[in-house]
Coordinates of C-alpha atoms and ligand atoms in Angstrom, one line a residue:
M21 CA 0.5 25.3 43.2
K22 CA 0.9 21.9 41.8
K23 CA -2.7 21.9 40.7
R24 CA -2.4 25.2 38.9
N25 CA 0.6 23.9 37.0
N26 CA -1.6 21.0 35.8
I27 CA -4.3 23.4 34.7
L28 CA -1.8 25.5 32.8
L29 CA -0.5 22.4 31.2
V30 CA -3.9 21.3 30.1
A31 CA -4.6 24.8 28.8
V32 CA -1.4 24.8 26.8
S33 CA -2.1 21.4 25.3
F34 CA -5.6 22.4 24.5
L35 CA -4.2 25.3 22.6
I36 CA -1.8 23.1 20.7
V37 CA -4.7 20.7 19.8
L38 CA -6.8 23.7 18.7
S39 CA -4.1 25.1 16.4
A40 CA -3.4 21.7 15.0
V41 CA -7.2 21.3 14.2
G42 CA -7.0 24.9 12.8
V43 CA -4.3 23.9 10.3
V44 CA -6.2 20.8 9.3
M45 CA -9.5 22.7 8.9
Y46 CA -7.8 25.4 6.9
K47 CA -6.4 22.8 4.6
G48 CA -9.8 21.1 4.3
N49 CA -11.6 24.4 3.7
D50 CA -9.1 25.4 1.1
A51 CA -9.6 22.2 -0.8
A52 CA -13.4 22.5 -0.5
G53 CA -13.6 25.9 -2.1
A54 CA -16.1 25.6 -4.9
N55 CA -13.8 27.3 -7.4
E56 CA -10.7 25.5 -6.2
K57 CA -9.0 23.8 -9.1
S58 CA -6.3 21.2 -9.6
E59 CA -3.8 21.1 -12.4
N60 CA -3.1 17.4 -12.1
L61 CA -5.3 14.4 -11.4
I62 CA -4.2 10.9 -10.3
V63 CA -7.0 8.3 -10.5
L64 CA -6.4 5.0 -8.9
I65 CA -8.8 2.1 -9.5
G66 CA -8.7 -1.1 -7.5
D67 CA -10.4 -3.6 -9.9
G68 CA -12.6 -5.8 -7.7
M69 CA -11.6 -3.8 -4.6
G70 CA -14.8 -4.0 -2.6
P71 CA -15.1 -3.2 1.1
P72 CA -14.2 -6.7 2.2
Q73 CA -11.0 -6.7 0.1
I74 CA -9.9 -3.6 2.0
T75 CA -10.9 -5.0 5.4
L76 CA -9.1 -8.3 4.8
S77 CA -5.9 -6.5 3.6
R78 CA -6.0 -4.2 6.6
L79 CA -6.4 -7.1 9.0
Y80 CA -3.4 -8.8 7.3
A81 CA -1.3 -5.6 7.4
Q82 CA -2.0 -5.1 11.1
E83 CA -1.1 -8.7 11.9
Y84 CA 2.0 -9.2 9.7
N85 CA 3.2 -5.9 8.4
D86 CA 3.0 -3.9 11.6
L87 CA 0.7 -1.3 10.2
D88 CA -2.1 0.4 12.1
Q89 CA -4.2 0.5 8.9
L90 CA -3.9 0.9 5.2
K91 CA -2.9 4.2 3.7
I92 CA -6.1 4.4 1.7
D93 CA -8.1 4.1 5.0
D94 CA -7.0 7.6 6.0
Y95 CA -8.5 9.1 2.8
L96 CA -12.0 7.6 2.8
V97 CA -14.5 10.2 1.6
G98 CA -17.6 8.3 0.4
T99 CA -19.0 5.4 -1.6
N100 CA -19.9 4.7 -5.2
S101 CA -22.8 2.7 -6.5
T102 CA -21.5 0.4 -9.2
H103 CA -24.5 -0.8 -11.4
A104 CA -24.4 -0.8 -15.2
D105 CA -27.1 0.0 -17.7
N106 CA -29.3 -2.9 -18.9
S107 CA -28.0 -5.3 -21.6
P108 CA -31.1 -6.5 -23.5
E109 CA -29.1 -8.9 -25.6
S110 CA -27.7 -10.9 -22.7
N111 CA -31.0 -10.4 -20.8
E112 CA -29.2 -8.7 -17.9
S113 CA -30.6 -5.8 -15.9
G114 CA -27.1 -4.3 -15.3
L115 CA -27.5 -4.7 -11.5
V116 CA -24.1 -6.3 -11.4
T117 CA -21.5 -4.5 -13.6
D118 CA -18.4 -5.6 -15.4
S119 CA -15.3 -3.5 -15.6
A120 CA -16.0 -2.1 -19.0
A121 CA -19.5 -0.6 -18.1
S122 CA -18.3 0.5 -14.7
G123 CA -15.2 2.0 -16.2
T124 CA -17.2 3.9 -18.8
A125 CA -19.2 5.4 -16.0
F126 CA -16.3 6.5 -13.8
A127 CA -14.1 7.6 -16.8
T128 CA -16.8 9.4 -18.9
G129 CA -19.8 9.9 -16.7
N130 CA -22.1 7.7 -18.8
K131 CA -23.9 4.5 -18.0
T132 CA -23.6 1.8 -20.6
Y133 CA -24.1 -2.0 -21.1
N134 CA -21.7 -4.6 -19.8
G135 CA -18.8 -5.1 -22.2
A136 CA -19.0 -1.6 -23.8
V137 CA -15.8 0.5 -23.8
S138 CA -16.8 4.2 -23.6
V139 CA -19.7 3.9 -26.1
T140 CA -23.4 4.5 -25.4
N141 CA -26.0 1.8 -24.9
E142 CA -27.8 2.2 -28.3
E143 CA -28.2 0.2 -31.5
V144 CA -26.0 2.8 -33.1
A145 CA -23.7 3.5 -30.2
K146 CA -21.9 6.8 -29.9
P147 CA -18.4 7.3 -28.4
V148 CA -18.3 9.3 -25.2
G149 CA -15.2 11.2 -24.1
S150 CA -13.3 10.5 -20.8
V151 CA -11.6 12.8 -18.4
L152 CA -8.2 11.7 -19.7
E153 CA -9.2 12.5 -23.3
A154 CA -10.4 15.9 -22.1
A155 CA -7.1 16.4 -20.5
K156 CA -5.3 15.5 -23.7
A157 CA -7.5 18.0 -25.6
A158 CA -6.5 20.7 -23.0
G159 CA -2.8 20.0 -23.7
K160 CA -2.1 18.1 -20.5
G161 CA 0.1 15.0 -20.3
T162 CA -1.7 11.6 -20.1
G163 CA -0.8 8.3 -18.6
L164 CA -2.3 4.8 -18.1
I165 CA -0.9 2.1 -15.8
S166 CA -2.2 -1.3 -15.0
T167 CA -1.1 -4.7 -13.7
A168 CA -3.6 -6.2 -16.1
R169 CA -3.0 -6.1 -19.9
I170 CA -2.9 -2.4 -20.7
T171 CA -5.6 -3.1 -23.3
H172 CA -7.9 -4.5 -20.6
A173 CA -11.2 -2.8 -19.9
T174 CA -10.3 -0.4 -17.1
P175 CA -7.4 1.4 -18.9
A176 CA -9.3 1.0 -22.2
V177 CA -12.3 3.1 -21.1
Y178 CA -10.0 6.2 -20.6
A179 CA -8.6 6.3 -24.1
S180 CA -10.5 4.1 -26.6
H181 CA -14.0 3.4 -27.9
V182 CA -15.2 0.0 -29.0
R183 CA -18.5 -1.9 -28.8
S184 CA -16.7 -4.9 -27.2
R185 CA -14.0 -5.0 -24.6
D186 CA -12.6 -8.1 -26.3
N187 CA -11.4 -6.0 -29.2
E188 CA -8.0 -5.4 -27.6
D189 CA -6.2 -5.2 -30.9
A190 CA -8.3 -2.1 -31.7
I191 CA -7.8 -0.7 -28.2
A192 CA -3.9 -0.8 -28.7
Q193 CA -4.3 0.9 -32.1
Q194 CA -6.5 3.6 -30.6
Y195 CA -3.9 4.3 -27.9
L196 CA -1.3 4.9 -30.6
D197 CA -3.7 7.2 -32.5
A198 CA -4.7 9.1 -29.4
E199 CA -1.0 9.7 -28.5
I200 CA -1.4 8.7 -24.8
D201 CA 2.0 9.8 -23.4
V202 CA 2.6 7.0 -20.9
L203 CA 1.4 3.5 -21.1
I204 CA 2.7 0.9 -18.7
G205 CA 1.2 -2.6 -18.1
G206 CA 1.0 -6.1 -19.4
G207 CA -0.4 -7.2 -22.8
E208 CA 2.5 -7.0 -25.2
R209 CA 0.7 -9.7 -27.3
H210 CA -1.9 -7.1 -28.6
F211 CA 0.9 -4.9 -29.9
V212 CA 2.6 -7.4 -32.1
S213 CA 1.4 -9.9 -34.7
S214 CA 4.5 -12.1 -35.1
E215 CA 6.2 -14.1 -32.3
K216 CA 9.6 -13.0 -33.6
D217 CA 8.7 -9.4 -32.6
A218 CA 7.4 -10.5 -29.1
I219 CA 9.9 -10.1 -26.3
F220 CA 7.7 -12.3 -24.1
G221 CA 7.1 -14.8 -26.9
E222 CA 3.4 -14.4 -27.5
A223 CA 1.8 -12.5 -30.4
A224 CA -2.0 -12.1 -30.6
R225 CA -2.7 -9.4 -33.1
E226 CA -4.8 -10.7 -35.9
D227 CA -3.5 -8.2 -38.4
E228 CA 0.1 -7.9 -39.7
L229 CA 1.0 -4.9 -37.6
N230 CA 3.9 -4.3 -35.2
L231 CA 2.6 -1.4 -33.1
V232 CA 5.7 -1.4 -30.9
E233 CA 7.6 -0.2 -34.0
D234 CA 4.9 2.4 -34.6
F235 CA 5.2 3.7 -31.0
K236 CA 9.0 3.9 -31.4
E237 CA 8.6 5.9 -34.6
N238 CA 6.3 8.3 -32.8
G239 CA 9.0 9.0 -30.2
Y240 CA 8.2 6.6 -27.4
A241 CA 10.8 5.0 -25.2
I242 CA 10.1 1.3 -25.0
A243 CA 10.6 -0.6 -21.7
H244 CA 10.1 -4.3 -21.0
N245 CA 11.4 -4.5 -17.4
K246 CA 12.1 -2.5 -14.2
E247 CA 15.6 -1.6 -15.2
E248 CA 14.6 -0.3 -18.6
L249 CA 11.5 1.5 -17.2
L250 CA 13.3 3.3 -14.4
Q251 CA 15.9 4.8 -16.7
V252 CA 13.5 6.0 -19.5
E253 CA 14.0 9.6 -20.7
G254 CA 11.9 11.7 -23.0
D255 CA 8.3 12.7 -23.0
R256 CA 6.7 9.4 -24.0
V257 CA 6.9 5.8 -22.7
L258 CA 5.4 2.5 -23.7
G259 CA 6.2 -0.1 -21.0
L260 CA 5.1 -3.6 -21.8
L261 CA 6.0 -5.8 -18.8
A262 CA 4.4 -9.2 -19.8
D263 CA 2.7 -10.9 -22.8
T264 CA -0.6 -11.0 -20.9
H265 CA -1.3 -9.7 -17.4
V266 CA 1.6 -8.8 -15.2
P267 CA 2.4 -11.7 -12.9
Y268 CA 0.9 -11.7 -9.4
N269 CA 3.1 -10.3 -6.7
L270 CA 3.4 -13.7 -5.1
D271 CA 4.8 -15.1 -8.4
R272 CA 7.3 -12.4 -9.3
E273 CA 10.8 -13.8 -9.5
G274 CA 13.9 -11.7 -9.2
D275 CA 13.5 -8.0 -9.4
T276 CA 12.4 -7.5 -13.0
I277 CA 8.9 -6.1 -12.5
P278 CA 8.6 -2.5 -11.2
S279 CA 6.0 -2.1 -8.4
L280 CA 2.9 0.0 -9.1
K281 CA 4.5 2.7 -7.0
E282 CA 7.6 2.8 -9.2
Q283 CA 5.4 2.8 -12.3
L284 CA 3.5 5.8 -11.0
E285 CA 6.6 7.6 -10.0
T286 CA 8.0 7.0 -13.5
A287 CA 4.8 8.3 -15.1
I288 CA 4.8 11.4 -12.9
S289 CA 8.5 12.2 -13.7
V290 CA 7.8 11.9 -17.4
L291 CA 4.5 13.9 -17.3
E292 CA 5.3 16.6 -14.9
K293 CA 7.5 18.2 -17.5
N294 CA 4.3 19.3 -19.2
E295 CA 3.5 22.8 -18.0
E296 CA -0.3 22.3 -18.5
G297 CA -0.3 19.4 -15.9
F298 CA -1.3 15.8 -16.3
V299 CA -3.9 13.1 -15.7
I300 CA -2.9 9.5 -14.8
M301 CA -5.1 6.5 -14.3
L302 CA -3.4 3.6 -12.4
E303 CA -5.2 0.3 -12.0
G304 CA -4.5 -2.5 -9.6
G305 CA -5.9 -4.9 -12.1
R306 CA -5.2 -8.3 -10.5
I307 CA -7.1 -7.7 -7.3
D308 CA -10.1 -8.7 -9.5
H309 CA -8.4 -11.7 -11.0
A310 CA -7.5 -13.0 -7.5
G311 CA -11.2 -12.4 -6.5
H312 CA -12.5 -14.4 -9.5
A313 CA -10.2 -17.3 -8.6
N314 CA -11.1 -16.9 -4.9
D315 CA -7.3 -16.6 -4.1
I316 CA -7.2 -15.0 -0.7
H317 CA -3.5 -14.4 -0.3
S318 CA -3.1 -12.9 -3.8
I319 CA -5.9 -10.4 -3.1
V320 CA -4.0 -9.2 0.0
Q321 CA -0.7 -8.9 -1.8
E322 CA -2.2 -7.1 -4.8
M323 CA -4.1 -4.8 -2.5
L324 CA -0.9 -4.0 -0.5
E325 CA 0.9 -3.1 -3.7
F326 CA -2.0 -0.9 -4.7
D327 CA -2.1 0.8 -1.3
E328 CA 1.6 1.6 -1.6
A329 CA 0.9 3.3 -5.0
F330 CA -2.0 5.2 -3.5
A331 CA 0.3 6.4 -0.7
A332 CA 2.8 7.7 -3.3
A333 CA 0.0 9.5 -5.1
V334 CA -1.2 11.4 -2.0
E335 CA 2.4 12.1 -0.9
Y336 CA 3.0 13.8 -4.3
A337 CA -0.3 15.7 -4.0
E338 CA 0.4 16.9 -0.5
K339 CA 4.0 17.9 -1.4
E340 CA 3.3 19.6 -4.8
G341 CA -0.2 20.9 -4.3
D342 CA -2.2 21.5 -7.5
T343 CA -3.0 17.8 -7.6
S344 CA -6.2 15.9 -6.9
V345 CA -6.1 12.2 -6.1
I346 CA -9.3 10.0 -6.3
A347 CA -9.6 6.3 -5.9
T348 CA -12.4 3.7 -6.1
A349 CA -13.2 0.3 -7.4
D350 CA -15.3 -0.8 -10.4
H351 CA -17.1 -3.4 -8.3
E352 CA -16.5 -6.1 -5.7
T353 CA -15.3 -9.5 -7.0
G354 CA -16.1 -13.0 -5.6
G355 CA -18.5 -12.0 -2.8
L356 CA -15.7 -12.1 -0.3
T357 CA -16.7 -12.3 3.4
I358 CA -14.7 -12.5 6.6
G359 CA -16.0 -15.1 9.0
R360 CA -18.2 -18.1 7.8
D361 CA -20.1 -21.1 9.0
N362 CA -21.1 -19.2 12.2
I363 CA -17.4 -18.8 13.2
Y364 CA -16.9 -15.3 14.7
D365 CA -13.2 -15.2 13.6
A366 CA -10.9 -15.5 10.6
Y367 CA -7.6 -17.4 10.5
L368 CA -5.2 -15.4 8.5
D369 CA -2.3 -17.7 9.6
V370 CA -3.8 -20.4 7.3
F371 CA -3.0 -18.5 4.1
E372 CA -0.1 -16.2 5.3
P373 CA 2.6 -18.8 4.6
V374 CA 1.3 -19.4 1.0
T375 CA 4.2 -18.7 -1.4
A376 CA 2.5 -18.6 -4.8
S377 CA -0.7 -17.5 -6.5
S378 CA -3.4 -20.2 -6.8
E379 CA -3.0 -19.6 -10.6
K380 CA 0.5 -21.1 -10.3
I381 CA -0.4 -23.7 -7.7
G382 CA -3.5 -24.7 -9.8
L383 CA -1.3 -25.4 -12.9
E384 CA 0.6 -28.0 -10.9
L385 CA -2.6 -29.4 -9.3
A386 CA -4.1 -29.8 -12.7
D387 CA -1.2 -32.2 -13.6
A388 CA -1.4 -34.2 -10.3
K389 CA -1.8 -37.9 -11.0
S390 CA -2.4 -39.2 -7.5
E391 CA -3.6 -38.1 -4.0
A392 CA 0.0 -38.2 -2.9
D393 CA 0.8 -35.6 -5.7
I394 CA -1.9 -33.3 -4.4
K395 CA -0.6 -33.6 -0.8
D396 CA 2.9 -32.8 -2.0
I397 CA 1.9 -29.8 -4.0
V398 CA -0.3 -28.3 -1.3
K399 CA 2.5 -28.8 1.3
E400 CA 5.1 -27.3 -0.9
Y401 CA 3.2 -24.0 -1.4
T402 CA 1.2 -23.7 1.8
G403 CA 3.1 -25.6 4.5
I404 CA -0.2 -27.5 5.2
D405 CA 0.8 -31.1 5.9
D406 CA -2.4 -32.5 7.4
L407 CA -4.9 -32.4 4.5
S408 CA -7.8 -34.7 5.3
E409 CA -9.0 -37.4 2.9
D410 CA -12.1 -35.2 2.2
E411 CA -9.9 -32.2 1.3
V412 CA -7.7 -34.3 -1.0
E413 CA -10.8 -35.7 -2.7
L414 CA -12.3 -32.3 -3.0
I415 CA -9.2 -30.9 -4.8
M416 CA -9.0 -34.0 -7.0
S417 CA -12.7 -33.5 -8.0
G418 CA -12.3 -29.9 -9.2
N419 CA -15.6 -29.2 -7.4
L420 CA -16.6 -26.5 -4.9
L421 CA -17.8 -27.5 -1.4
D422 CA -21.5 -27.8 -2.6
G423 CA -20.4 -30.5 -5.1
E424 CA -20.8 -28.4 -8.1
P425 CA -17.9 -28.2 -10.5
S426 CA -15.7 -25.0 -10.2
S427 CA -15.1 -23.1 -13.4
Y428 CA -11.5 -22.9 -12.0
E429 CA -11.4 -26.7 -11.7
R430 CA -8.8 -27.9 -9.2
E431 CA -7.6 -24.3 -8.5
G432 CA -11.1 -23.5 -7.5
S433 CA -11.3 -26.6 -5.2
F434 CA -7.9 -25.7 -3.6
N435 CA -9.1 -22.2 -2.9
A436 CA -12.4 -23.5 -1.5
M437 CA -10.4 -25.7 0.9
M438 CA -8.1 -22.7 1.9
A439 CA -11.2 -20.5 2.4
K440 CA -12.9 -23.0 4.7
R441 CA -9.8 -23.4 6.8
S442 CA -9.4 -19.6 7.0
A443 CA -13.1 -19.0 7.8
I444 CA -13.2 -16.8 4.7
G445 CA -16.3 -17.0 2.5
W446 CA -17.0 -16.5 -1.2
T447 CA -20.3 -16.4 -3.1
G448 CA -18.8 -17.5 -6.4
H449 CA -16.3 -16.7 -9.1
G450 CA -18.1 -13.6 -10.4
H451 CA -18.6 -9.9 -9.6
T452 CA -21.1 -8.7 -7.0
G453 CA -23.3 -5.6 -7.0
V454 CA -22.4 -3.9 -3.7
D455 CA -21.3 -0.3 -3.3
V456 CA -17.5 0.4 -3.2
G457 CA -15.5 3.0 -1.3
V458 CA -14.3 6.3 -2.7
Y459 CA -11.0 7.7 -1.4
G460 CA -9.0 10.8 -2.2
Y461 CA -7.4 14.1 -1.6
G462 CA -7.8 17.6 -3.0
P463 CA -10.7 19.4 -4.8
A464 CA -11.9 16.3 -6.8
A465 CA -12.2 14.3 -3.6
E466 CA -14.0 17.1 -1.9
Q467 CA -16.8 16.7 -4.4
L468 CA -17.2 13.0 -3.7
Q469 CA -18.1 13.1 0.0
G470 CA -20.9 10.8 1.0
F471 CA -22.8 8.6 -1.4
N472 CA -22.2 8.9 -5.1
D473 CA -23.2 7.2 -8.3
N474 CA -20.1 6.0 -10.2
T475 CA -20.8 8.5 -12.9
D476 CA -20.1 11.3 -10.4
F477 CA -16.5 10.1 -10.1
A478 CA -15.7 11.1 -13.7
K479 CA -17.5 14.5 -13.3
A480 CA -15.6 15.3 -10.1
G481 CA -12.3 14.8 -11.8
A482 CA -13.2 16.8 -14.8
Q483 CA -14.6 19.7 -12.7
A484 CA -11.6 19.9 -10.4
L485 CA -9.4 20.3 -13.5
G486 CA -11.8 22.5 -15.4
L487 CA -12.0 19.9 -18.2
D488 CA -14.8 19.6 -20.8
M489 CA -15.7 15.9 -21.5
D490 CA -18.8 16.9 -23.5
K491 CA -16.7 18.7 -26.0
V492 CA -14.6 15.6 -26.5
S493 CA -17.7 13.5 -26.9
K494 CA -19.0 15.9 -29.6
T495 CA -15.8 15.8 -31.5
L496 CA -15.7 12.0 -31.3
Q497 CA -19.3 11.7 -32.4
E498 CA -18.7 13.9 -35.5
S499 CA -16.2 11.2 -36.6
Y500 CA -17.5 7.8 -35.5
V501 CA -20.6 5.8 -34.9
Y502 CA -20.7 2.2 -33.7
P503 CA -23.7 0.3 -35.2
K504 CA -24.6 -3.2 -34.6
Y505 CA -23.9 -5.3 -37.7
L506 CA -24.3 -8.6 -39.4
M507 CA -21.6 -10.6 -41.2
T508 CA -22.5 -12.7 -44.2
E509 CA -21.0 -16.0 -45.1
S510 CA -18.7 -14.2 -47.5
D511 CA -17.5 -12.0 -44.6
T512 CA -19.3 -8.9 -45.8
Y513 CA -20.4 -6.5 -43.1
L514 CA -24.0 -5.4 -43.3
F515 CA -25.6 -2.6 -41.3
P516 CA -29.2 -2.0 -40.0
V517 CA -30.9 0.5 -42.3
D518 CA -33.6 1.6 -39.9
A519 CA -31.2 2.4 -37.1
L520 CA -28.7 4.2 -39.4
S521 CA -31.4 6.2 -41.2
E522 CA -31.8 8.4 -38.1
T523 CA -28.1 8.8 -37.7
F524 CA -27.5 9.7 -41.4
N525 CA -30.8 11.3 -42.2
F526 CA -32.3 9.2 -44.9
E527 CA -35.8 7.7 -45.3
V528 CA -36.8 4.1 -45.0
E529 CA -40.2 2.8 -46.0
K530 CA -41.2 -0.8 -45.2
E531 CA -43.8 -2.1 -47.6
Q532 CA -45.4 -5.6 -47.7
N533 CA -42.8 -7.2 -49.9
S534 CA -40.0 -4.7 -50.0
F535 CA -38.0 -1.8 -48.4
T536 CA -37.7 1.5 -50.2
I537 CA -34.8 3.7 -49.1
N538 CA -34.3 7.3 -50.2
G539 CA -31.6 9.8 -49.4
N540 CA -29.0 12.1 -50.9
N541 CA -31.0 11.8 -54.3
V542 CA -30.5 8.0 -54.3
D543 CA -33.4 5.6 -54.3
I544 CA -32.9 1.9 -53.5
T545 CA -35.6 -0.7 -53.5
V546 CA -34.9 -4.1 -51.9
K547 CA -37.4 -6.9 -52.3
N548 CA -37.9 -9.1 -49.2
D549 CA -36.8 -12.3 -51.0
V550 CA -33.5 -11.2 -52.6
E551 CA -30.0 -11.6 -51.3
K552 CA -28.4 -9.1 -53.7
V553 CA -29.4 -5.8 -55.2
E554 CA -27.8 -4.4 -58.3
I555 CA -27.0 -0.7 -58.5
D556 CA -25.2 0.9 -61.4
G557 CA -24.0 -2.5 -62.6
T558 CA -22.6 -3.6 -59.2
A559 CA -24.2 -6.3 -57.1
Y560 CA -24.4 -5.8 -53.3
E561 CA -25.3 -8.4 -50.7
V562 CA -28.3 -7.5 -48.5
Q563 CA -30.0 -9.5 -45.7
I564 CA -33.2 -9.3 -43.7
D565 CA -32.9 -10.4 -40.1
Q566 CA -35.9 -10.2 -37.7
D567 CA -37.7 -7.9 -40.0
Q568 CA -34.7 -5.5 -40.3
L569 CA -33.0 -4.8 -43.5
Y570 CA -29.1 -4.9 -43.5
I571 CA -27.1 -3.4 -46.3
P572 CA -23.4 -2.8 -47.0
I573 CA -21.4 0.3 -46.2
E574 CA -21.2 1.3 -49.9
L575 CA -25.0 1.7 -50.0
I576 CA -25.2 3.5 -46.6
D577 CA -22.5 5.8 -47.9
S578 CA -24.4 6.6 -51.1
L579 CA -27.6 7.4 -49.0
A580 CA -25.8 9.7 -46.6
K581 CA -24.6 13.2 -47.2
E582 CA -21.3 12.5 -45.4
N583 CA -18.5 10.4 -46.7
L584 CA -18.6 7.1 -44.8
T585 CA -16.1 4.2 -44.5
W586 CA -16.0 1.1 -42.4
D587 CA -13.1 0.8 -39.9
E588 CA -13.0 -3.0 -39.6
L589 CA -10.5 -3.1 -36.8
S590 CA -12.4 -0.8 -34.4
E591 CA -15.8 -1.9 -35.8
R592 CA -17.1 1.6 -36.4
I593 CA -18.2 3.8 -39.3
V594 CA -15.8 6.7 -39.9
I595 CA -17.5 9.9 -41.0
E596 CA -15.4 12.3 -43.1
Ligands
ZN2 ZN1 -13.6 -9.1 -13.1

């Protein structure tokens, strides 16, 4: 009798397990349906969040935060390759990507060169549309969030187009023109040109503009801290939380900076009023910065903040339905490893007590005058009170363990010391070319199972929402081209005739001593040895560089059938 009871119990629990599996399977099958669509998409990018960054943060969370694993671990679906397209000018194969090229791939589905923000890898580059711009075109709400400057490469690839990621003034202007509904991040300095307009004190715009005022006039609520952000009302928000990047978690004082989770929740509450749905991209931007510096504890803290935001995204999707969540990294940063020097262990307790980012500690180390100063600073921020003579010397030297100078100077040496003590390894201060994880929930994630190229990531998001990125690209390409150019000593922009002749349909003939150009019933002859040509009484500067003729926009305009002007800020030709 007793035995039968047991069998019955086993049978009952087997049934319970089966029905639970049934529910999960139904949910999975439902999401996997080929025609299944989402209305909303939340994309989360951990900049520099390679596999070791995840492992290290999980180990830390298990040890110190009483977690079984990270939230993101539950939603692993596949991997992304990360490589860029080749960059002939810098003589790089593209094997190791930067954030701009990788971002262009996972935002638009196009490979490009390192440094490019959603433009193609051509002498006359073309703009390519992102999933977020396609959402805008479809009437959906749009939002960008980052702990880096909001004009940094990862947010930029979703809503702007420039040849160089360094052109952050243009990126801010393009956000305004594109009417992105929610923008939250650092980087106030690229929105203002005068220090008196800068809440955080720094102004970096090289023109005279105050874009914050322009955003206000366009109906945006402006927020500069947590309190202001959490009480915004209306349909549009510009949250600028710092002059440059938002401070590392370890350096945040008081409670003035909203967490990424709070920023995401704010964005959702603003955008979900749109009946067509929304697309949000959220970036944990400083995981990468900590990786560059080799700052172990900051990586962990930035990762944990990102994981909390990921948890909030999937919680929303699971509760509301109609929402796909996909997450990945643009690349790994630093060549992080767990275990080193043949030690089969890692000592998290070495860096767990650290109370500031190495960026902050490094500023004090840079000012240290003596070995005693170094010991005091290290003790204050890490609790380490037994620095060896060799370690003190290393930090004083600004070198890495191999004796070569660190590009991070004493901060780099300090981190090298911390890594050695923790049995954590780094291969350098740059990016690496390894694959990264893909995580997610809902129809977009279902398409990303197994191994993907990072271009697939953009396409999966667009397909799950029924968005047409090609249409956006076509519209953009009808309005803009991004040629390479020269600048003369008198600051005149000159453009390559050969490359632009294909774009604008005119003829160029190169003869022994001259170029003859013909188009739109205009003939121009330029002798090889002249610096100016005169046309209709006006003199124009021209230049020959490496056998290529460069002429000003006025002449390109006269040769083309379209009306062309040069947009100096965004460094592009505008076609009217
Ligand atoms: Zn980076």
